[in-house]
PDB file of C-alpha atoms in Angstrom:
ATOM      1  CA  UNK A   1      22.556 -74.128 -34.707  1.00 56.00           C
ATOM      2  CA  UNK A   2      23.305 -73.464 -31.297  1.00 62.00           C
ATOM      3  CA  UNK A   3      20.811 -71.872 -28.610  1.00 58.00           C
ATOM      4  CA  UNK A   4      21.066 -69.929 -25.174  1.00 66.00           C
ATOM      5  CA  UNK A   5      18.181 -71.320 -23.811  1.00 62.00           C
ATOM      6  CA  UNK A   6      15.518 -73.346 -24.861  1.00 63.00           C
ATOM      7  CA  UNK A   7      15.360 -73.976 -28.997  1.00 64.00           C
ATOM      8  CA  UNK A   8      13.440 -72.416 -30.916  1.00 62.00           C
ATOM      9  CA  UNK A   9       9.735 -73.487 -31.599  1.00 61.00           C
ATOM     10  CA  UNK A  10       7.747 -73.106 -34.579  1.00 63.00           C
ATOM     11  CA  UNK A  11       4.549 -72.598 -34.875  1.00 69.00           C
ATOM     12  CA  UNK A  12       0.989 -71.080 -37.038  1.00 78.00           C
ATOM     13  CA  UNK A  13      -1.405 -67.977 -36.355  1.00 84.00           C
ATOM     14  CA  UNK A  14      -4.451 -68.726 -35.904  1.00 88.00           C
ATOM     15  CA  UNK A  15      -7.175 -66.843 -38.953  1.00 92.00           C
ATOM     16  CA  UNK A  16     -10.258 -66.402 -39.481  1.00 95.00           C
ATOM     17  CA  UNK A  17     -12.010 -64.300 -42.426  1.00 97.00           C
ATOM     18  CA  UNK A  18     -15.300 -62.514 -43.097  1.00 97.00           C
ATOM     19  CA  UNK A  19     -17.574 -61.375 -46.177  1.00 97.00           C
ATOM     20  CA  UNK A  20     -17.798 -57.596 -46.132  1.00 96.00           C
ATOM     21  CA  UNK A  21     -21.046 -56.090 -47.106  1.00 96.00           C
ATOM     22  CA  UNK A  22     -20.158 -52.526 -47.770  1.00 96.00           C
ATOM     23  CA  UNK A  23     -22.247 -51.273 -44.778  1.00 96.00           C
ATOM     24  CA  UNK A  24     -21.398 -53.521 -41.891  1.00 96.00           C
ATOM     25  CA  UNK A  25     -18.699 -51.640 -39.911  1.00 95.00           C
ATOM     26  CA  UNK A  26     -18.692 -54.596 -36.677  1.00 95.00           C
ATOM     27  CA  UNK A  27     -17.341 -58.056 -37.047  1.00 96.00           C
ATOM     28  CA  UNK A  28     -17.215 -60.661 -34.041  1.00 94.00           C
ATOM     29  CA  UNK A  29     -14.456 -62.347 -33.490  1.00 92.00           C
ATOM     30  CA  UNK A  30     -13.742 -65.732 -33.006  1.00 90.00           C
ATOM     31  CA  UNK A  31     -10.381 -66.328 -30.479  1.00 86.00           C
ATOM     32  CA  UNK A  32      -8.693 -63.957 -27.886  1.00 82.00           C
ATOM     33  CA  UNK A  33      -6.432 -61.246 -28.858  1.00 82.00           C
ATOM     34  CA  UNK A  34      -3.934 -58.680 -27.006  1.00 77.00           C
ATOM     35  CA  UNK A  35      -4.930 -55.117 -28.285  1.00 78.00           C
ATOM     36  CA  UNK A  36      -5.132 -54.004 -31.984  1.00 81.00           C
ATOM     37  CA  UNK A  37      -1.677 -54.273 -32.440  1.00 83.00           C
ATOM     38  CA  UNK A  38      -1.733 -58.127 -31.823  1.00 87.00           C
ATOM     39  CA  UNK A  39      -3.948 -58.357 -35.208  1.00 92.00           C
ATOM     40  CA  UNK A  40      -2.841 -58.321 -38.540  1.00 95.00           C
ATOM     41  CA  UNK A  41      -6.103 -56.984 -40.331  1.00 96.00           C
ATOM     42  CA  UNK A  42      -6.531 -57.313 -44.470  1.00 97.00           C
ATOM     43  CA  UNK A  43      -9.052 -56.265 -47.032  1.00 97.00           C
ATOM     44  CA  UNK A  44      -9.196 -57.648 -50.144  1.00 96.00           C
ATOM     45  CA  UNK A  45      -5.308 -58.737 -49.791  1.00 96.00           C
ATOM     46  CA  UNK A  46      -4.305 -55.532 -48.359  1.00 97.00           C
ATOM     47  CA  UNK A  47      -3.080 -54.772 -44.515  1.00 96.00           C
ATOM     48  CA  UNK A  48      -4.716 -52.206 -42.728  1.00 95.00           C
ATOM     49  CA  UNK A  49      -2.993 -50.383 -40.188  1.00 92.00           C
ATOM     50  CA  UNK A  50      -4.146 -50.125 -36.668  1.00 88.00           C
ATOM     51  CA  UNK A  51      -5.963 -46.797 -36.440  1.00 88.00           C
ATOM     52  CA  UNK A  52      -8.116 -48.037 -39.144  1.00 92.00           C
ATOM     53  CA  UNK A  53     -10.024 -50.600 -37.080  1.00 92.00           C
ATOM     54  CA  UNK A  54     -10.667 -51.457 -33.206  1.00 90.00           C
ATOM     55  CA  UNK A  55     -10.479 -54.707 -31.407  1.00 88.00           C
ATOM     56  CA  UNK A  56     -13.418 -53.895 -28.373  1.00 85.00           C
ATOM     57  CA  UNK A  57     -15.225 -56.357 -26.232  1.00 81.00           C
ATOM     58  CA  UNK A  58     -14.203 -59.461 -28.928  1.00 86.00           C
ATOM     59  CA  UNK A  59     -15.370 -57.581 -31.928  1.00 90.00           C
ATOM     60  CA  UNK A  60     -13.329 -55.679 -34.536  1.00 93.00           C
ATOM     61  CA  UNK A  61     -14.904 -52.296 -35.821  1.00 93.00           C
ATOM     62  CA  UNK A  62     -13.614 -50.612 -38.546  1.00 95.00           C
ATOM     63  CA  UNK A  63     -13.692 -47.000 -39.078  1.00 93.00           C
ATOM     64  CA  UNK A  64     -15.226 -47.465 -42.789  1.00 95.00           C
ATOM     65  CA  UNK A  65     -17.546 -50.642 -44.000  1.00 96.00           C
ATOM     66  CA  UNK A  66     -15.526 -53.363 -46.119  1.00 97.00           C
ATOM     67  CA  UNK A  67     -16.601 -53.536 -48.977  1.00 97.00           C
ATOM     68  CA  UNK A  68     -18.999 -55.826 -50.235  1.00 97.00           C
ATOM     69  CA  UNK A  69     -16.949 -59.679 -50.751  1.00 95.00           C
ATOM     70  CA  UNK A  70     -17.153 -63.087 -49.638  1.00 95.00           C
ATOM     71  CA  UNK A  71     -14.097 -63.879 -47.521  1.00 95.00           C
ATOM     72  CA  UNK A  72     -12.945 -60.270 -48.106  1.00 96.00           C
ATOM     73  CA  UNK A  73     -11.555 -59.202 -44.487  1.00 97.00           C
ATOM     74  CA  UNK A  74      -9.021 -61.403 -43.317  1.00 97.00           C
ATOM     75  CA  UNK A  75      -8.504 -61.336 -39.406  1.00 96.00           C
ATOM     76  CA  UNK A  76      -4.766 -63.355 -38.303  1.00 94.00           C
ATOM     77  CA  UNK A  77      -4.293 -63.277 -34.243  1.00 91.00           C
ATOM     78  CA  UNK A  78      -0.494 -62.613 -33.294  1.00 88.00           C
ATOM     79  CA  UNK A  79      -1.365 -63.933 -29.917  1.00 74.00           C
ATOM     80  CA  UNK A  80      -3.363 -63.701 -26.647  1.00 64.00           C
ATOM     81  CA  UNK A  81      -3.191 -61.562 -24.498  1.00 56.00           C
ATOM     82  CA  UNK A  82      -0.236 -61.229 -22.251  1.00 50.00           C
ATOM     83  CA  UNK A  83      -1.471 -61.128 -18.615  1.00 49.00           C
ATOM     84  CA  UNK A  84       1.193 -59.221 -16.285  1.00 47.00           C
ATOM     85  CA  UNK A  85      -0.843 -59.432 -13.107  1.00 48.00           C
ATOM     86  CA  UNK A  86      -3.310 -62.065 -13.484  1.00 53.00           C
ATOM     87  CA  UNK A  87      -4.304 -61.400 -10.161  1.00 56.00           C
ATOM     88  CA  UNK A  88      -5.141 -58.833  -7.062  1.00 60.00           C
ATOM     89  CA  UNK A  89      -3.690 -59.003  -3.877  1.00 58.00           C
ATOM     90  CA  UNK A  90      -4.714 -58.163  -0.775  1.00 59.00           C
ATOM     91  CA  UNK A  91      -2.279 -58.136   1.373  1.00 59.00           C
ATOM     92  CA  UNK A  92       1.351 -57.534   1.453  1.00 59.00           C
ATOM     93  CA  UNK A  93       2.390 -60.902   0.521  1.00 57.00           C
ATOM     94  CA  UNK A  94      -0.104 -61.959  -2.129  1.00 60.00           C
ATOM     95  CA  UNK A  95      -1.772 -64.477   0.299  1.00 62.00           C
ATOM     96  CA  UNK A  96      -5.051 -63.264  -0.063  1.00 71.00           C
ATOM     97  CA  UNK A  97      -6.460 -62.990  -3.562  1.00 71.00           C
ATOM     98  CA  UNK A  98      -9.096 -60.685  -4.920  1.00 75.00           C
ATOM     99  CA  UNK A  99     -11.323 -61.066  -8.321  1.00 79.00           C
ATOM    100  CA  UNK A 100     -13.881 -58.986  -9.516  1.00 80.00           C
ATOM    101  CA  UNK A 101     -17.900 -60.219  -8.918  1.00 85.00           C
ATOM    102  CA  UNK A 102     -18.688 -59.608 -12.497  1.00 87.00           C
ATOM    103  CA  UNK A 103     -16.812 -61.255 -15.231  1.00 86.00           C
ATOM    104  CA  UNK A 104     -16.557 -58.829 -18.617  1.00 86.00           C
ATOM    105  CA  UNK A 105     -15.121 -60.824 -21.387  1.00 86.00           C
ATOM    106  CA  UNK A 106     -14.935 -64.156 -22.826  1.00 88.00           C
ATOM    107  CA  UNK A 107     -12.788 -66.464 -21.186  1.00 86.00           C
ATOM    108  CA  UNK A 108     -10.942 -69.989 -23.147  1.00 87.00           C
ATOM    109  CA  UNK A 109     -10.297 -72.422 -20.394  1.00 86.00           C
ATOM    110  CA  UNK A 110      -7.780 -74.530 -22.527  1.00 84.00           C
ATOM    111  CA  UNK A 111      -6.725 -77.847 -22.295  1.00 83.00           C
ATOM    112  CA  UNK A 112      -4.924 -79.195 -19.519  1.00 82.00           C
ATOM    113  CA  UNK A 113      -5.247 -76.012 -17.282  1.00 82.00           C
ATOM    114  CA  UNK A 114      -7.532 -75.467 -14.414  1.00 84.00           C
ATOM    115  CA  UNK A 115      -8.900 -71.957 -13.065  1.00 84.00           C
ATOM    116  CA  UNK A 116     -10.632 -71.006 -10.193  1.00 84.00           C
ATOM    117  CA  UNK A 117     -12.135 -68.218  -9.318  1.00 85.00           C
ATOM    118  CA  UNK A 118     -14.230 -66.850  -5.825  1.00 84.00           C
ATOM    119  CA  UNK A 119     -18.283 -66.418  -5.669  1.00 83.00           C
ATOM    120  CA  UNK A 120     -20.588 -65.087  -6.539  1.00 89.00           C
ATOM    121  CA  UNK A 121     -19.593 -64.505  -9.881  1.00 88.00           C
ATOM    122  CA  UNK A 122     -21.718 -62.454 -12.350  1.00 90.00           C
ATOM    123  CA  UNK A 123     -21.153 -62.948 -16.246  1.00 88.00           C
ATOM    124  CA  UNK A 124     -22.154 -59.781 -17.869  1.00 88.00           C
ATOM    125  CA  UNK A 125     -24.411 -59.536 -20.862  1.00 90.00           C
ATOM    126  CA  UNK A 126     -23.479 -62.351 -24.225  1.00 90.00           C
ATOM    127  CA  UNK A 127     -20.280 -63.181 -22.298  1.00 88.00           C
ATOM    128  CA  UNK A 128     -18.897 -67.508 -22.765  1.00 89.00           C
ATOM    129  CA  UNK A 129     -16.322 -68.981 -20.505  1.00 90.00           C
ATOM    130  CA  UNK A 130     -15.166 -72.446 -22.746  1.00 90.00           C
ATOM    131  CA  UNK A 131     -13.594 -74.951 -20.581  1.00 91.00           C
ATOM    132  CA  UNK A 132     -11.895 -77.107 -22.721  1.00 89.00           C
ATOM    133  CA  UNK A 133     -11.687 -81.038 -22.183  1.00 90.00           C
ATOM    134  CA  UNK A 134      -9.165 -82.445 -19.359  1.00 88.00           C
ATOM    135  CA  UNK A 135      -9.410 -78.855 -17.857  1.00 88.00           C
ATOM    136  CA  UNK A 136     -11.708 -77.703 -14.921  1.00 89.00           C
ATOM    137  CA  UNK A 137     -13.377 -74.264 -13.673  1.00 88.00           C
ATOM    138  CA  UNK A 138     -13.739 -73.879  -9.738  1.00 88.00           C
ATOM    139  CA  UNK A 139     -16.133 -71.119  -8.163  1.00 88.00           C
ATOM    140  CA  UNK A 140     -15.383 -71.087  -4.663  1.00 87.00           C
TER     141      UNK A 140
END
């Protein structure tokens, strides 16, 4: 088959499932995500649509408790999040760059990439940055 551009690559989506217990409405989950839309979301073999759960601070919290099952909830991640302006600038010409002091949500380091970011940094309240082997994490 012929392509315009690079071929096309195939690939898996990444899952992960939990027991519900018929009472527990808040699940934590396990790898980065985009918004609710980014996760397909099944109970007991059945998809739930999106206004039915939300994805908030890494956990997923459904509007009504699971019911009670082992491996019941299925969780499969579409992809990560897609980050438009990974960055502030300030200035005109993106020269000088501006993060924030306190860092918010989990944060994958994976392999083979490097990050940096400027100090003093502040990592709120049961947040993890992972830096994965081969990669580094600078705090200037």
């Amino acid at each position: 088959m012929s392509y315009l551009g690079q071929q096309a690559v195939a690939g898996t989506f990444t899952s992960e499932f939990f027991s519900g217990t018929g009472s527990a409405t808040t699940f934590t989950l396990s790898y980065p995500y985009g918004n609710e839309a980014s996760l397909l979301v099944f109970i007991s073999g059945v998809k739930q649509k999106t206004d039915s759960y939300a994805a908030i601070n890494g956990q997923i919290v459904f509007s009504e408790a699971p019911p009670s099952g082992t491996g019941n909830v299925e969780v499969i991640y579409l992809g990560q999040r897609v980050m438009t302006n990974p960055y502030l600038s300030a200035d005109t010409y993106g020269i000088v760059r501006v993060n924030a002091s306190t860092l918010t949500e989990n944060v994958t380091i994976t392999t083979g990439y490097n990050a940096s970011s400027a100090g003093p940094l502040t990592l709120a309240n049961n947040i993890t940055v992972t830096v994965a082997n081969n990669s580094t994490w600078t705090i200037f």
